[in-house]
Amino acid sequence: MSIILRRAFSHRNLLLLRSSAFHGGDLSHQLINSAHNNNNSSTHIHDLTLPTTLHFLTHSRRGFAKGRKSKDDDAVSTIEVSPDIGPTIKANATSMMEAAIAALSGELNKLRTGRASPGMLDHIIVELDGVKMPLSHLAVVSVMDSKTLSVNPYDPNTIKKLESAIVASPLGLSPKVDGERLIAVIPPLTKEHIQAVCKVVTKSCEDARQSIRRARQKAMDTAKKLYSHAPKDDVKKLEKEVDELTKKFVKSAEDMCKAKEKEITGA
């Protein structure tokens, strides 16, 4: 009889365990009641209890199932869209090309031609009290006529220093003091001087072209590096735009040099 009661009780507990797992009931409470009811039988069976961790596991499993994310969701959440850096690359290339044109303009202005130009004296450095300063910071240079320059110092006391600096320059000018200003007459160019200056113009033009092409190459290298995973059409489009910039600035440099040669030769 005792064996039959134990088997029946065990079978009943198994059914309660399954029922609790599916319906979320209080399993420990049911087992205790079951044990209490069987105490009235002829066989004593000890009270049975199950730890409340069963509830935790049951609810945790449900919560985990609700909070699970698919791999696709994770993949979507980590997708990053690369910013369009094309305008930045073009802006940097443009800045470098503009700097090359500015440098070329400065070099051409240093050259003496048969005509007076206020920019011809910009490169001259004047030393005052141990401090070296550009002549353009100390005086106003203006054109009186096609063959004459006027140099008007901000401080009349610096006129001798200005005169010495102009004479020492490679321009071959001999300014004369006229009251509180200097008058510099541009001498006619010799054939040898014209040829020498034209060679300098040609070299300056080639230097500018090289600087512009270096700016283009740097932009191309940056584009290929940063657009390594971008569509090829985007890279080709950017390269085409940079090429157009290069052609534009190279033409500008060549036009400046042609105009300077024309000014030198008087053609």
PDB file of N, CA, C and O in Angstrom, residues 87-136:
ATOM      1  N   PRO A  87      33.215  67.656 -51.596  1.00  0.00           N
ATOM      2  CA  PRO A  87      33.386  69.112 -51.550  1.00  0.00           C
ATOM      3  C   PRO A  87      34.611  69.552 -50.757  1.00  0.00           C
ATOM      4  O   PRO A  87      35.275  70.530 -51.113  1.00  0.00           O
ATOM      5  N   THR A  88      34.929  68.822 -49.680  1.00  0.00           N
ATOM      6  CA  THR A  88      36.105  69.173 -48.876  1.00  0.00           C
ATOM      7  C   THR A  88      37.387  68.941 -49.656  1.00  0.00           C
ATOM      8  O   THR A  88      38.315  69.766 -49.619  1.00  0.00           O
ATOM      9  N   ILE A  89      37.461  67.823 -50.369  1.00  0.00           N
ATOM     10  CA  ILE A  89      38.643  67.529 -51.183  1.00  0.00           C
ATOM     11  C   ILE A  89      38.830  68.592 -52.261  1.00  0.00           C
ATOM     12  O   ILE A  89      39.938  69.088 -52.496  1.00  0.00           O
ATOM     13  N   LYS A  90      37.740  68.973 -52.911  1.00  0.00           N
ATOM     14  CA  LYS A  90      37.826  70.002 -53.960  1.00  0.00           C
ATOM     15  C   LYS A  90      38.218  71.357 -53.378  1.00  0.00           C
ATOM     16  O   LYS A  90      38.989  72.099 -53.987  1.00  0.00           O
ATOM     17  N   ALA A  91      37.688  71.682 -52.196  1.00  0.00           N
ATOM     18  CA  ALA A  91      38.015  72.964 -51.563  1.00  0.00           C
ATOM     19  C   ALA A  91      39.491  73.030 -51.209  1.00  0.00           C
ATOM     20  O   ALA A  91      40.147  74.068 -51.408  1.00  0.00           O
ATOM     21  N   ASN A  92      40.050  71.935 -50.700  1.00  0.00           N
ATOM     22  CA  ASN A  92      41.475  71.909 -50.364  1.00  0.00           C
ATOM     23  C   ASN A  92      42.341  72.032 -51.614  1.00  0.00           C
ATOM     24  O   ASN A  92      43.352  72.741 -51.615  1.00  0.00           O
ATOM     25  N   ALA A  93      41.937  71.333 -52.671  1.00  0.00           N
ATOM     26  CA  ALA A  93      42.686  71.420 -53.924  1.00  0.00           C
ATOM     27  C   ALA A  93      42.630  72.838 -54.492  1.00  0.00           C
ATOM     28  O   ALA A  93      43.644  73.376 -54.963  1.00  0.00           O
ATOM     29  N   THR A  94      41.460  73.451 -54.425  1.00  0.00           N
ATOM     30  CA  THR A  94      41.309  74.832 -54.922  1.00  0.00           C
ATOM     31  C   THR A  94      42.196  75.793 -54.140  1.00  0.00           C
ATOM     32  O   THR A  94      42.832  76.684 -54.717  1.00  0.00           O
ATOM     33  N   SER A  95      42.240  75.612 -52.826  1.00  0.00           N
ATOM     34  CA  SER A  95      43.068  76.484 -51.981  1.00  0.00           C
ATOM     35  C   SER A  95      44.545  76.375 -52.354  1.00  0.00           C
ATOM     36  O   SER A  95      45.259  77.383 -52.452  1.00  0.00           O
ATOM     37  N   MET A  96      45.021  75.152 -52.582  1.00  0.00           N
ATOM     38  CA  MET A  96      46.424  74.953 -52.954  1.00  0.00           C
ATOM     39  C   MET A  96      46.725  75.526 -54.332  1.00  0.00           C
ATOM     40  O   MET A  96      47.790  76.117 -54.554  1.00  0.00           O
ATOM     41  N   MET A  97      45.781  75.398 -55.266  1.00  0.00           N
ATOM     42  CA  MET A  97      45.987  75.937 -56.601  1.00  0.00           C
ATOM     43  C   MET A  97      45.973  77.459 -56.595  1.00  0.00           C
ATOM     44  O   MET A  97      46.741  78.109 -57.320  1.00  0.00           O
ATOM     45  N   GLU A  98      45.115  78.033 -55.776  1.00  0.00           N
ATOM     46  CA  GLU A  98      45.082  79.493 -55.652  1.00  0.00           C
ATOM     47  C   GLU A  98      46.380  80.014 -55.057  1.00  0.00           C
ATOM     48  O   GLU A  98      46.881  81.083 -55.447  1.00  0.00           O
ATOM     49  N   ALA A  99      46.940  79.262 -54.113  1.00  0.00           N
ATOM     50  CA  ALA A  99      48.224  79.662 -53.515  1.00  0.00           C
ATOM     51  C   ALA A  99      49.334  79.633 -54.575  1.00  0.00           C
ATOM     52  O   ALA A  99      50.230  80.492 -54.581  1.00  0.00           O
ATOM     53  N   ALA A 100      49.274  78.655 -55.485  1.00  0.00           N
ATOM     54  CA  ALA A 100      50.267  78.582 -56.554  1.00  0.00           C
ATOM     55  C   ALA A 100      50.161  79.789 -57.491  1.00  0.00           C
ATOM     56  O   ALA A 100      51.182  80.355 -57.919  1.00  0.00           O
ATOM     57  N   ILE A 101      48.931  80.196 -57.793  1.00  0.00           N
ATOM     58  CA  ILE A 101      48.729  81.371 -58.647  1.00  0.00           C
ATOM     59  C   ILE A 101      49.217  82.642 -57.952  1.00  0.00           C
ATOM     60  O   ILE A 101      49.834  83.517 -58.574  1.00  0.00           O
ATOM     61  N   ALA A 102      48.953  82.741 -56.655  1.00  0.00           N
ATOM     62  CA  ALA A 102      49.403  83.919 -55.896  1.00  0.00           C
ATOM     63  C   ALA A 102      50.923  83.997 -55.866  1.00  0.00           C
ATOM     64  O   ALA A 102      51.507  85.087 -56.000  1.00  0.00           O
ATOM     65  N   ALA A 103      51.577  82.842 -55.691  1.00  0.00           N
ATOM     66  CA  ALA A 103      53.040  82.825 -55.685  1.00  0.00           C
ATOM     67  C   ALA A 103      53.594  83.230 -57.050  1.00  0.00           C
ATOM     68  O   ALA A 103      54.591  83.966 -57.142  1.00  0.00           O
ATOM     69  N   LEU A 104      52.950  82.742 -58.111  1.00  0.00           N
ATOM     70  CA  LEU A 104      53.376  83.115 -59.462  1.00  0.00           C
ATOM     71  C   LEU A 104      53.235  84.615 -59.678  1.00  0.00           C
ATOM     72  O   LEU A 104      54.134  85.262 -60.246  1.00  0.00           O
ATOM     73  N   SER A 105      52.121  85.169 -59.236  1.00  0.00           N
ATOM     74  CA  SER A 105      51.908  86.610 -59.397  1.00  0.00           C
ATOM     75  C   SER A 105      52.990  87.409 -58.682  1.00  0.00           C
ATOM     76  O   SER A 105      53.494  88.415 -59.205  1.00  0.00           O
ATOM     77  N   GLY A 106      53.364  86.949 -57.497  1.00  0.00           N
ATOM     78  CA  GLY A 106      54.422  87.640 -56.760  1.00  0.00           C
ATOM     79  C   GLY A 106      55.751  87.588 -57.485  1.00  0.00           C
ATOM     80  O   GLY A 106      56.493  88.585 -57.517  1.00  0.00           O
ATOM     81  N   GLU A 107      56.063  86.434 -58.079  1.00  0.00           N
ATOM     82  CA  GLU A 107      57.323  86.307 -58.808  1.00  0.00           C
ATOM     83  C   GLU A 107      57.340  87.191 -60.055  1.00  0.00           C
ATOM     84  O   GLU A 107      58.359  87.816 -60.372  1.00  0.00           O
ATOM     85  N   LEU A 108      56.222  87.236 -60.770  1.00  0.00           N
ATOM     86  CA  LEU A 108      56.173  88.052 -61.982  1.00  0.00           C
ATOM     87  C   LEU A 108      56.264  89.542 -61.678  1.00  0.00           C
ATOM     88  O   LEU A 108      56.837  90.314 -62.467  1.00  0.00           O
ATOM     89  N   ASN A 109      55.712  89.937 -60.541  1.00  0.00           N
ATOM     90  CA  ASN A 109      55.752  91.360 -60.179  1.00  0.00           C
ATOM     91  C   ASN A 109      57.170  91.827 -59.838  1.00  0.00           C
ATOM     92  O   ASN A 109      57.457  93.031 -59.870  1.00  0.00           O
ATOM     93  N   LYS A 110      58.036  90.872 -59.494  1.00  0.00           N
ATOM     94  CA  LYS A 110      59.414  91.249 -59.176  1.00  0.00           C
ATOM     95  C   LYS A 110      60.220  91.606 -60.424  1.00  0.00           C
ATOM     96  O   LYS A 110      61.258  92.259 -60.333  1.00  0.00           O
ATOM     97  N   LEU A 111      59.761  91.176 -61.585  1.00  0.00           N
ATOM     98  CA  LEU A 111      60.519  91.354 -62.816  1.00  0.00           C
ATOM     99  C   LEU A 111      60.330  92.757 -63.377  1.00  0.00           C
ATOM    100  O   LEU A 111      59.225  93.270 -63.422  1.00  0.00           O
ATOM    101  N   ARG A 112      61.430  93.321 -63.789  1.00  0.00           N
ATOM    102  CA  ARG A 112      61.354  94.657 -64.371  1.00  0.00           C
ATOM    103  C   ARG A 112      61.065  94.555 -65.861  1.00  0.00           C
ATOM    104  O   ARG A 112      61.693  93.786 -66.580  1.00  0.00           O
ATOM    105  N   THR A 113      60.092  95.307 -66.275  1.00  0.00           N
ATOM    106  CA  THR A 113      59.736  95.375 -67.692  1.00  0.00           C
ATOM    107  C   THR A 113      59.982  96.795 -68.173  1.00  0.00           C
ATOM    108  O   THR A 113      60.485  97.644 -67.442  1.00  0.00           O
ATOM    109  N   GLY A 114      59.600  97.027 -69.405  1.00  0.00           N
ATOM    110  CA  GLY A 114      59.810  98.366 -69.950  1.00  0.00           C
ATOM    111  C   GLY A 114      58.770  99.353 -69.457  1.00  0.00           C
ATOM    112  O   GLY A 114      58.872 100.564 -69.734  1.00  0.00           O
ATOM    113  N   ARG A 115      57.758  98.906 -68.712  1.00  0.00           N
ATOM    114  CA  ARG A 115      56.709  99.794 -68.240  1.00  0.00           C
ATOM    115  C   ARG A 115      56.707  99.839 -66.723  1.00  0.00           C
ATOM    116  O   ARG A 115      57.049  98.863 -66.043  1.00  0.00           O
ATOM    117  N   ALA A 116      56.283 100.969 -66.188  1.00  0.00           N
ATOM    118  CA  ALA A 116      56.231 101.148 -64.734  1.00  0.00           C
ATOM    119  C   ALA A 116      55.047 100.378 -64.159  1.00  0.00           C
ATOM    120  O   ALA A 116      53.942 100.400 -64.716  1.00  0.00           O
ATOM    121  N   SER A 117      55.298  99.713 -63.038  1.00  0.00           N
ATOM    122  CA  SER A 117      54.251  98.946 -62.353  1.00  0.00           C
ATOM    123  C   SER A 117      54.442  99.080 -60.850  1.00  0.00           C
ATOM    124  O   SER A 117      55.571  98.893 -60.356  1.00  0.00           O
ATOM    125  N   PRO A 118      53.398  99.410 -60.100  1.00  0.00           N
ATOM    126  CA  PRO A 118      53.559  99.603 -58.649  1.00  0.00           C
ATOM    127  C   PRO A 118      53.982  98.317 -57.925  1.00  0.00           C
ATOM    128  O   PRO A 118      54.646  98.387 -56.887  1.00  0.00           O
ATOM    129  N   GLY A 119      53.657  97.173 -58.520  1.00  0.00           N
ATOM    130  CA  GLY A 119      54.019  95.921 -57.860  1.00  0.00           C
ATOM    131  C   GLY A 119      55.469  95.553 -58.006  1.00  0.00           C
ATOM    132  O   GLY A 119      55.956  94.636 -57.345  1.00  0.00           O
ATOM    133  N   MET A 120      56.235  96.258 -58.845  1.00  0.00           N
ATOM    134  CA  MET A 120      57.628  95.906 -59.065  1.00  0.00           C
ATOM    135  C   MET A 120      58.485  96.092 -57.834  1.00  0.00           C
ATOM    136  O   MET A 120      59.548  95.493 -57.730  1.00  0.00           O
ATOM    137  N   LEU A 121      58.032  96.921 -56.887  1.00  0.00           N
ATOM    138  CA  LEU A 121      58.836  97.187 -55.689  1.00  0.00           C
ATOM    139  C   LEU A 121      58.360  96.408 -54.462  1.00  0.00           C
ATOM    140  O   LEU A 121      58.934  96.555 -53.381  1.00  0.00           O
ATOM    141  N   ASP A 122      57.327  95.608 -54.632  1.00  0.00           N
ATOM    142  CA  ASP A 122      56.751  94.918 -53.467  1.00  0.00           C
ATOM    143  C   ASP A 122      57.724  93.958 -52.794  1.00  0.00           C
ATOM    144  O   ASP A 122      57.665  93.748 -51.582  1.00  0.00           O
ATOM    145  N   HIS A 123      58.627  93.355 -53.574  1.00  0.00           N
ATOM    146  CA  HIS A 123      59.534  92.359 -53.004  1.00  0.00           C
ATOM    147  C   HIS A 123      60.747  92.967 -52.307  1.00  0.00           C
ATOM    148  O   HIS A 123      61.524  92.258 -51.659  1.00  0.00           O
ATOM    149  N   ILE A 124      60.916  94.273 -52.428  1.00  0.00           N
ATOM    150  CA  ILE A 124      62.088  94.928 -51.834  1.00  0.00           C
ATOM    151  C   ILE A 124      61.930  95.003 -50.321  1.00  0.00           C
ATOM    152  O   ILE A 124      60.883  95.410 -49.812  1.00  0.00           O
ATOM    153  N   ILE A 125      62.988  94.618 -49.595  1.00  0.00           N
ATOM    154  CA  ILE A 125      62.991  94.616 -48.131  1.00  0.00           C
ATOM    155  C   ILE A 125      63.847  95.781 -47.634  1.00  0.00           C
ATOM    156  O   ILE A 125      64.980  95.981 -48.089  1.00  0.00           O
ATOM    157  N   VAL A 126      63.293  96.528 -46.701  1.00  0.00           N
ATOM    158  CA  VAL A 126      63.981  97.686 -46.120  1.00  0.00           C
ATOM    159  C   VAL A 126      64.265  97.386 -44.654  1.00  0.00           C
ATOM    160  O   VAL A 126      63.395  96.906 -43.921  1.00  0.00           O
ATOM    161  N   GLU A 127      65.506  97.694 -44.225  1.00  0.00           N
ATOM    162  CA  GLU A 127      65.883  97.462 -42.828  1.00  0.00           C
ATOM    163  C   GLU A 127      65.876  98.782 -42.062  1.00  0.00           C
ATOM    164  O   GLU A 127      66.592  99.722 -42.416  1.00  0.00           O
ATOM    165  N   LEU A 128      65.058  98.813 -40.997  1.00  0.00           N
ATOM    166  CA  LEU A 128      64.958 100.005 -40.145  1.00  0.00           C
ATOM    167  C   LEU A 128      65.209  99.603 -38.696  1.00  0.00           C
ATOM    168  O   LEU A 128      64.456  98.799 -38.138  1.00  0.00           O
ATOM    169  N   ASP A 129      66.282 100.173 -38.113  1.00  0.00           N
ATOM    170  CA  ASP A 129      66.616  99.890 -36.709  1.00  0.00           C
ATOM    171  C   ASP A 129      66.703  98.389 -36.431  1.00  0.00           C
ATOM    172  O   ASP A 129      66.226  97.887 -35.403  1.00  0.00           O
ATOM    173  N   GLY A 130      67.300  97.672 -37.365  1.00  0.00           N
ATOM    174  CA  GLY A 130      67.482  96.235 -37.190  1.00  0.00           C
ATOM    175  C   GLY A 130      66.268  95.389 -37.514  1.00  0.00           C
ATOM    176  O   GLY A 130      66.322  94.161 -37.402  1.00  0.00           O
ATOM    177  N   VAL A 131      65.180  96.024 -37.942  1.00  0.00           N
ATOM    178  CA  VAL A 131      63.955  95.293 -38.285  1.00  0.00           C
ATOM    179  C   VAL A 131      63.757  95.352 -39.797  1.00  0.00           C
ATOM    180  O   VAL A 131      63.765  96.442 -40.384  1.00  0.00           O
ATOM    181  N   LYS A 132      63.573  94.176 -40.420  1.00  0.00           N
ATOM    182  CA  LYS A 132      63.368  94.125 -41.864  1.00  0.00           C
ATOM    183  C   LYS A 132      61.884  94.121 -42.184  1.00  0.00           C
ATOM    184  O   LYS A 132      61.131  93.321 -41.633  1.00  0.00           O
ATOM    185  N   MET A 133      61.489  95.016 -43.101  1.00  0.00           N
ATOM    186  CA  MET A 133      60.086  95.154 -43.466  1.00  0.00           C
ATOM    187  C   MET A 133      59.948  95.331 -44.973  1.00  0.00           C
ATOM    188  O   MET A 133      60.836  95.920 -45.614  1.00  0.00           O
ATOM    189  N   PRO A 134      58.856  94.850 -45.576  1.00  0.00           N
ATOM    190  CA  PRO A 134      58.621  95.077 -47.002  1.00  0.00           C
ATOM    191  C   PRO A 134      58.434  96.579 -47.279  1.00  0.00           C
ATOM    192  O   PRO A 134      57.854  97.314 -46.459  1.00  0.00           O
ATOM    193  N   LEU A 135      58.916  97.006 -48.431  1.00  0.00           N
ATOM    194  CA  LEU A 135      58.789  98.425 -48.792  1.00  0.00           C
ATOM    195  C   LEU A 135      57.323  98.858 -48.826  1.00  0.00           C
ATOM    196  O   LEU A 135      57.006 100.006 -48.483  1.00  0.00           O
ATOM    197  N   SER A 136      56.441  97.971 -49.219  1.00  0.00           N
ATOM    198  CA  SER A 136      55.015  98.305 -49.306  1.00  0.00           C
ATOM    199  C   SER A 136      54.400  98.626 -47.946  1.00  0.00           C
ATOM    200  O   SER A 136      53.330  99.241 -47.890  1.00  0.00           O
TER     201      SER A 136
END
